[in-house]
Short mmCIF file of C-alpha atoms in Angstrom, two decimals:
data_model
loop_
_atom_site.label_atom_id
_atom_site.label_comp_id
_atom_site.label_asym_id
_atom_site.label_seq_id
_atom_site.Cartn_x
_atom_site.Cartn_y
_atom_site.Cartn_z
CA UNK B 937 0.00 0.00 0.00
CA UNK B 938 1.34 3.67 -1.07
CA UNK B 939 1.35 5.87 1.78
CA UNK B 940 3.07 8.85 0.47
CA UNK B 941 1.50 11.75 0.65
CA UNK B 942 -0.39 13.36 -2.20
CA UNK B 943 1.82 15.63 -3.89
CA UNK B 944 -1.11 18.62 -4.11
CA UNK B 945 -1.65 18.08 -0.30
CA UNK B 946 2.35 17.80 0.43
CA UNK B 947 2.36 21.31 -1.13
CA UNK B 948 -0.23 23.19 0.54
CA UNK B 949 0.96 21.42 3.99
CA UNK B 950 4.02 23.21 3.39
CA UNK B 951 2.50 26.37 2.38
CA UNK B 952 0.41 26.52 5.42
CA UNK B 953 3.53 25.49 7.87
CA UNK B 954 5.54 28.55 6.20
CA UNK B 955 2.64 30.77 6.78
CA UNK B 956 2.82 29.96 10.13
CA UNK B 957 6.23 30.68 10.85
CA UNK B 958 6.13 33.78 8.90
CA UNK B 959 3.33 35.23 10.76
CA UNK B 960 4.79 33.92 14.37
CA UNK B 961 8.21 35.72 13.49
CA UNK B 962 7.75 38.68 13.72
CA UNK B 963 6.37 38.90 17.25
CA UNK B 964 8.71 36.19 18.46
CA UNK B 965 11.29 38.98 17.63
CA UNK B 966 9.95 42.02 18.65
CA UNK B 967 10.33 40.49 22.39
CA UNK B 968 13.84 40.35 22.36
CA UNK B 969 14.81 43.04 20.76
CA UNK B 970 14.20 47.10 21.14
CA UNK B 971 12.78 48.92 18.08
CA UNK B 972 13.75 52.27 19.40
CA UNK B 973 17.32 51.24 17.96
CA UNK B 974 16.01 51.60 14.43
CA UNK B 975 13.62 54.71 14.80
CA UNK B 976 13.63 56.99 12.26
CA UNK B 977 10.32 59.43 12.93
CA UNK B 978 9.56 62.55 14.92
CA UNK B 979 5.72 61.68 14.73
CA UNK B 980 3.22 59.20 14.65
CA UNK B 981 -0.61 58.26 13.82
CA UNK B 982 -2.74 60.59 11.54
CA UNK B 983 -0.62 62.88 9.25
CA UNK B 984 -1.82 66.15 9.23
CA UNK B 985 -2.35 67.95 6.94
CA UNK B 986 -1.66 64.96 5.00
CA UNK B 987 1.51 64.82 2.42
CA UNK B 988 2.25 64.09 -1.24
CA UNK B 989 5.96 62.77 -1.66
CA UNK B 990 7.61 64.28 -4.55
CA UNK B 991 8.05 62.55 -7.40
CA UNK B 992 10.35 60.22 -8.54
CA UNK B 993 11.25 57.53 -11.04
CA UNK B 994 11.92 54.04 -9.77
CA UNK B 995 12.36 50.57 -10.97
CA UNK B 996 9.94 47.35 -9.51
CA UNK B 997 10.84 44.10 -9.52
CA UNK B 998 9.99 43.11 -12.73
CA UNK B 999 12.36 45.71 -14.48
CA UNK B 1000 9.81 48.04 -15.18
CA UNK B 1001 10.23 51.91 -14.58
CA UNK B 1002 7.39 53.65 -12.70
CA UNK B 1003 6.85 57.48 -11.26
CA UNK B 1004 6.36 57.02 -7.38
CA UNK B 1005 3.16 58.77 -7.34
CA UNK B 1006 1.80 56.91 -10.58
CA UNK B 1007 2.34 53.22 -8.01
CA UNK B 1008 0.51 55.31 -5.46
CA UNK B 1009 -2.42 56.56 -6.98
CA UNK B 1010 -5.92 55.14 -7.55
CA UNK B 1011 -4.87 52.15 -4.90
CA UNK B 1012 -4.83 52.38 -0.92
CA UNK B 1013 -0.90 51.69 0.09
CA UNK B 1014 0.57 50.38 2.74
CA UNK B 1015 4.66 51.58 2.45
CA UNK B 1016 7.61 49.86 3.87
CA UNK B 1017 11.05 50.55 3.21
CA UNK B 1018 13.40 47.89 3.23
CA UNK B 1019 16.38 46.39 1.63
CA UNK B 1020 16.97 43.28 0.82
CA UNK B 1021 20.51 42.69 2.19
CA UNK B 1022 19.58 43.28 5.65
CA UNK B 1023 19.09 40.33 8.11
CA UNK B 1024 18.35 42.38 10.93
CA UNK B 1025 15.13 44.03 10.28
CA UNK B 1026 13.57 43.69 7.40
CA UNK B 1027 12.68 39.54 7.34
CA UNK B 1028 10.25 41.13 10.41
CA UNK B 1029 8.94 43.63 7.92
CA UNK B 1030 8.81 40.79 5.39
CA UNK B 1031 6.48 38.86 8.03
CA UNK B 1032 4.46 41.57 8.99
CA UNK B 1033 3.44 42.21 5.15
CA UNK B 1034 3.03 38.66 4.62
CA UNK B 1035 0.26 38.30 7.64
CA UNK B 1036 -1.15 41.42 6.58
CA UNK B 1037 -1.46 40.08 2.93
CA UNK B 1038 -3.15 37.21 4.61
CA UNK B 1039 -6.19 39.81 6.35
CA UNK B 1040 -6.32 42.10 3.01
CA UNK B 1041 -9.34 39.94 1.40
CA UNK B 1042 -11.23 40.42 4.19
CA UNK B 1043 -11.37 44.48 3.96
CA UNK B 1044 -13.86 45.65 2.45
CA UNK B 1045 -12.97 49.03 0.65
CA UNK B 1046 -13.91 51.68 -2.37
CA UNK B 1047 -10.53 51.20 -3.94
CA UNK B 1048 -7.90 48.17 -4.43
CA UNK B 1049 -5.28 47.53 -1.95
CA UNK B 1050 -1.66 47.19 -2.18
CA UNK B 1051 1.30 46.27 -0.56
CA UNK B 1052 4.70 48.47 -1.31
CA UNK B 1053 8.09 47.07 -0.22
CA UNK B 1054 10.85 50.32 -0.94
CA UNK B 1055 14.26 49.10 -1.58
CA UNK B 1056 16.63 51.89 -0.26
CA UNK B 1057 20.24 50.20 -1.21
CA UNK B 1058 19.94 51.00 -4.91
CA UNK B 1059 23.06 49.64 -5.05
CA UNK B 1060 21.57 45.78 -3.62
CA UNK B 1061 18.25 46.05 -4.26
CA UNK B 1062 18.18 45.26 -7.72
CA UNK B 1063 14.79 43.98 -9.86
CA UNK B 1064 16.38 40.34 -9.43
CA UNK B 1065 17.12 41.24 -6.20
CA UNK B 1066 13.38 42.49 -5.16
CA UNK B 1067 11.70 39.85 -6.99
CA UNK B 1068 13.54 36.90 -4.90
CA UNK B 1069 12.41 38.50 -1.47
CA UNK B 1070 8.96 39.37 -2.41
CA UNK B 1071 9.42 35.28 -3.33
CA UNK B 1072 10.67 34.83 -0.18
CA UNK B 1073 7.87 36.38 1.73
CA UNK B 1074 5.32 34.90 -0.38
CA UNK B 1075 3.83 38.01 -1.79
CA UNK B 1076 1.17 37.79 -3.75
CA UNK B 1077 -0.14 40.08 -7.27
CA UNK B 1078 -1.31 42.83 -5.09
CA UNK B 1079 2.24 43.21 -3.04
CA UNK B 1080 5.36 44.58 -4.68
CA UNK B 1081 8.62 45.96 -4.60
CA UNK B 1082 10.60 48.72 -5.92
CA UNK B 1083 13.69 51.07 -5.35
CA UNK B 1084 14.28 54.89 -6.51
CA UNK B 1085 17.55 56.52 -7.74
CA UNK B 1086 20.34 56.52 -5.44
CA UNK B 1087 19.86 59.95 -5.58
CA UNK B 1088 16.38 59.93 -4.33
CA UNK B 1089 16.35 57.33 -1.36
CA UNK B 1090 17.00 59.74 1.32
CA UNK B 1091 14.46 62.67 -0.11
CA UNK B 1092 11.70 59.60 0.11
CA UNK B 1093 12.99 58.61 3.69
CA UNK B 1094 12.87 61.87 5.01
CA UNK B 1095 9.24 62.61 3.40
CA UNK B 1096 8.08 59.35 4.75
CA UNK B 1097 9.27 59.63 8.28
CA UNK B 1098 8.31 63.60 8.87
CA UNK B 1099 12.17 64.14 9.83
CA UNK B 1100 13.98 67.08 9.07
CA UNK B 1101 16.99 65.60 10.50
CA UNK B 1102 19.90 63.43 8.43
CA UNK B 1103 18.67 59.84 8.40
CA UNK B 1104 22.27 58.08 8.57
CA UNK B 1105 23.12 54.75 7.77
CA UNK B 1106 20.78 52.18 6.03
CA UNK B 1107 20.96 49.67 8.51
CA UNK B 1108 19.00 52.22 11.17
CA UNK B 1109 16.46 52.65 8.57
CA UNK B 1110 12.97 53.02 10.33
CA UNK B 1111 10.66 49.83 10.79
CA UNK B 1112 7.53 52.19 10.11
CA UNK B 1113 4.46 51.46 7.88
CA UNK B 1114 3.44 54.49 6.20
CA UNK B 1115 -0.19 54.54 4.80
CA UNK B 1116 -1.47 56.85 1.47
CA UNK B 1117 -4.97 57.12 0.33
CA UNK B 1118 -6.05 56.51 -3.21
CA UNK B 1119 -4.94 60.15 -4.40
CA UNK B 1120 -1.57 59.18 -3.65
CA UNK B 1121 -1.70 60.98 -0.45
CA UNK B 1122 0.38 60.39 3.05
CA UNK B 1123 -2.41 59.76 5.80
CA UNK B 1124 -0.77 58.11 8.07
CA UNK B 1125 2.31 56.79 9.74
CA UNK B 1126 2.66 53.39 12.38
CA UNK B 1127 4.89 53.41 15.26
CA UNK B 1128 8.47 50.95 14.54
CA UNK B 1129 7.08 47.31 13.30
CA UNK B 1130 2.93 47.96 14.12
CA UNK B 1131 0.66 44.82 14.64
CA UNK B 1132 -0.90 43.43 11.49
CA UNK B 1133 -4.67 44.24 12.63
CA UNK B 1134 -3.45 48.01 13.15
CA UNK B 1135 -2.19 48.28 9.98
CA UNK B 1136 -5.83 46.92 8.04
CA UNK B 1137 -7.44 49.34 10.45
CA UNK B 1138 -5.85 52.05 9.15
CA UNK B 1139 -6.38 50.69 5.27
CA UNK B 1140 -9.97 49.65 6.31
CA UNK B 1141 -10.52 53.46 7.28
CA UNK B 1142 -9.06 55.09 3.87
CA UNK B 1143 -10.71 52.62 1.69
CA UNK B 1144 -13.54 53.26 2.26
CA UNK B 1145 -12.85 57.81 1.90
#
């Protein structure tokens, strides 16, 4: 008598057991470890008035060359910046997207929904590079990846984090989820690595302006 498993079900065992462990690391983390090291913000919650970044060309992670505010527009965002060489970090950002990937279905909104991972090592964070850990996080259509100019990363860091201050080096990049509404403007910004049902609040709330 065979008693392998079936392949279909071997799959989707696996899928589900990585799901798991992606969703549990990030708060596994978080418990040993102080996020005020990699704070990058002078404010948090509603942004008021709210913001529109500047614009700026960038490159996703399917080669493609987009305007910032073009991937921002006519969707609600949720914004992390990342890059893909860190170990520290940004697999907990990685997690946190993935489990709120997982709730995204379940909001019900005027206007689609996206995920945006900003590389900020234009140097690293190349399309091959962005397209392997959006892989590695499991990210699905509606959650992608892209990285501006060298010239541009910190003029989109400082917009994003309120900070009129020099942001330093990469690797104390802030663990913040910035939200825009569907005109591409910045409503809102999360205290270092927010909990997944904060985060669809907030995308709950401007999906349905």
């Amino acid at each position: 008598m065979n008693t392998r498993p079936d392949s279909a079900e071997h799959t989707s065992a696996r899928k589900l057991t990585r799901r798991a462990v992606l969703c549990g690391m990030a708060s596994a983390t978080l418990a040993a470890m102080s996020p005020r090291l990699y704070a990058q913000h002078v404010e948090m919650g509603v942004v008021k008035p709210p913001v529109q970044l500047d614009d700026a060309w960038l490159i996703d992670q399917t080669g493609k060359k987009q305007r910032l505010n073009d991937l921002l527009s006519q969707r609600v965002t949720a914004l992390q910046t990342i890059y893909t060489g860190c170990s520290s970090v940004c697999p907990l950002q990685g997690a946190l997207f993935n489990a709120v990937q997982e709730r995204v279905p379940h909001i019900r909104a005027n206007h689609p929904i996206q995920l945006l991972s900003i590389g900020i090592d234009p140097l690293s964070d190349s399309p091959s590079a962005l397209h392997e850990w959006l892989l590695r996080f499991q990210a699905g259509p509606e959650w992608n990846a892209a990285t501006p100019a060298l010239g541009d990363v910190d003029r989109i860091r400082t917009a994003l984090s309120g900070s009129r201050l020099p942001l330093g080096n990469i690797a104390d990049h802030s663990t913040q989820i910035y939200c825009f509404d569907a005109s591409a403007m910045l409503r809102w910004r999360s205290a270092d690595l927010p909990r997944a049902d904060e985060i669809c609040d907030v995308l709950n709330a401007l999906g349905r302006v």
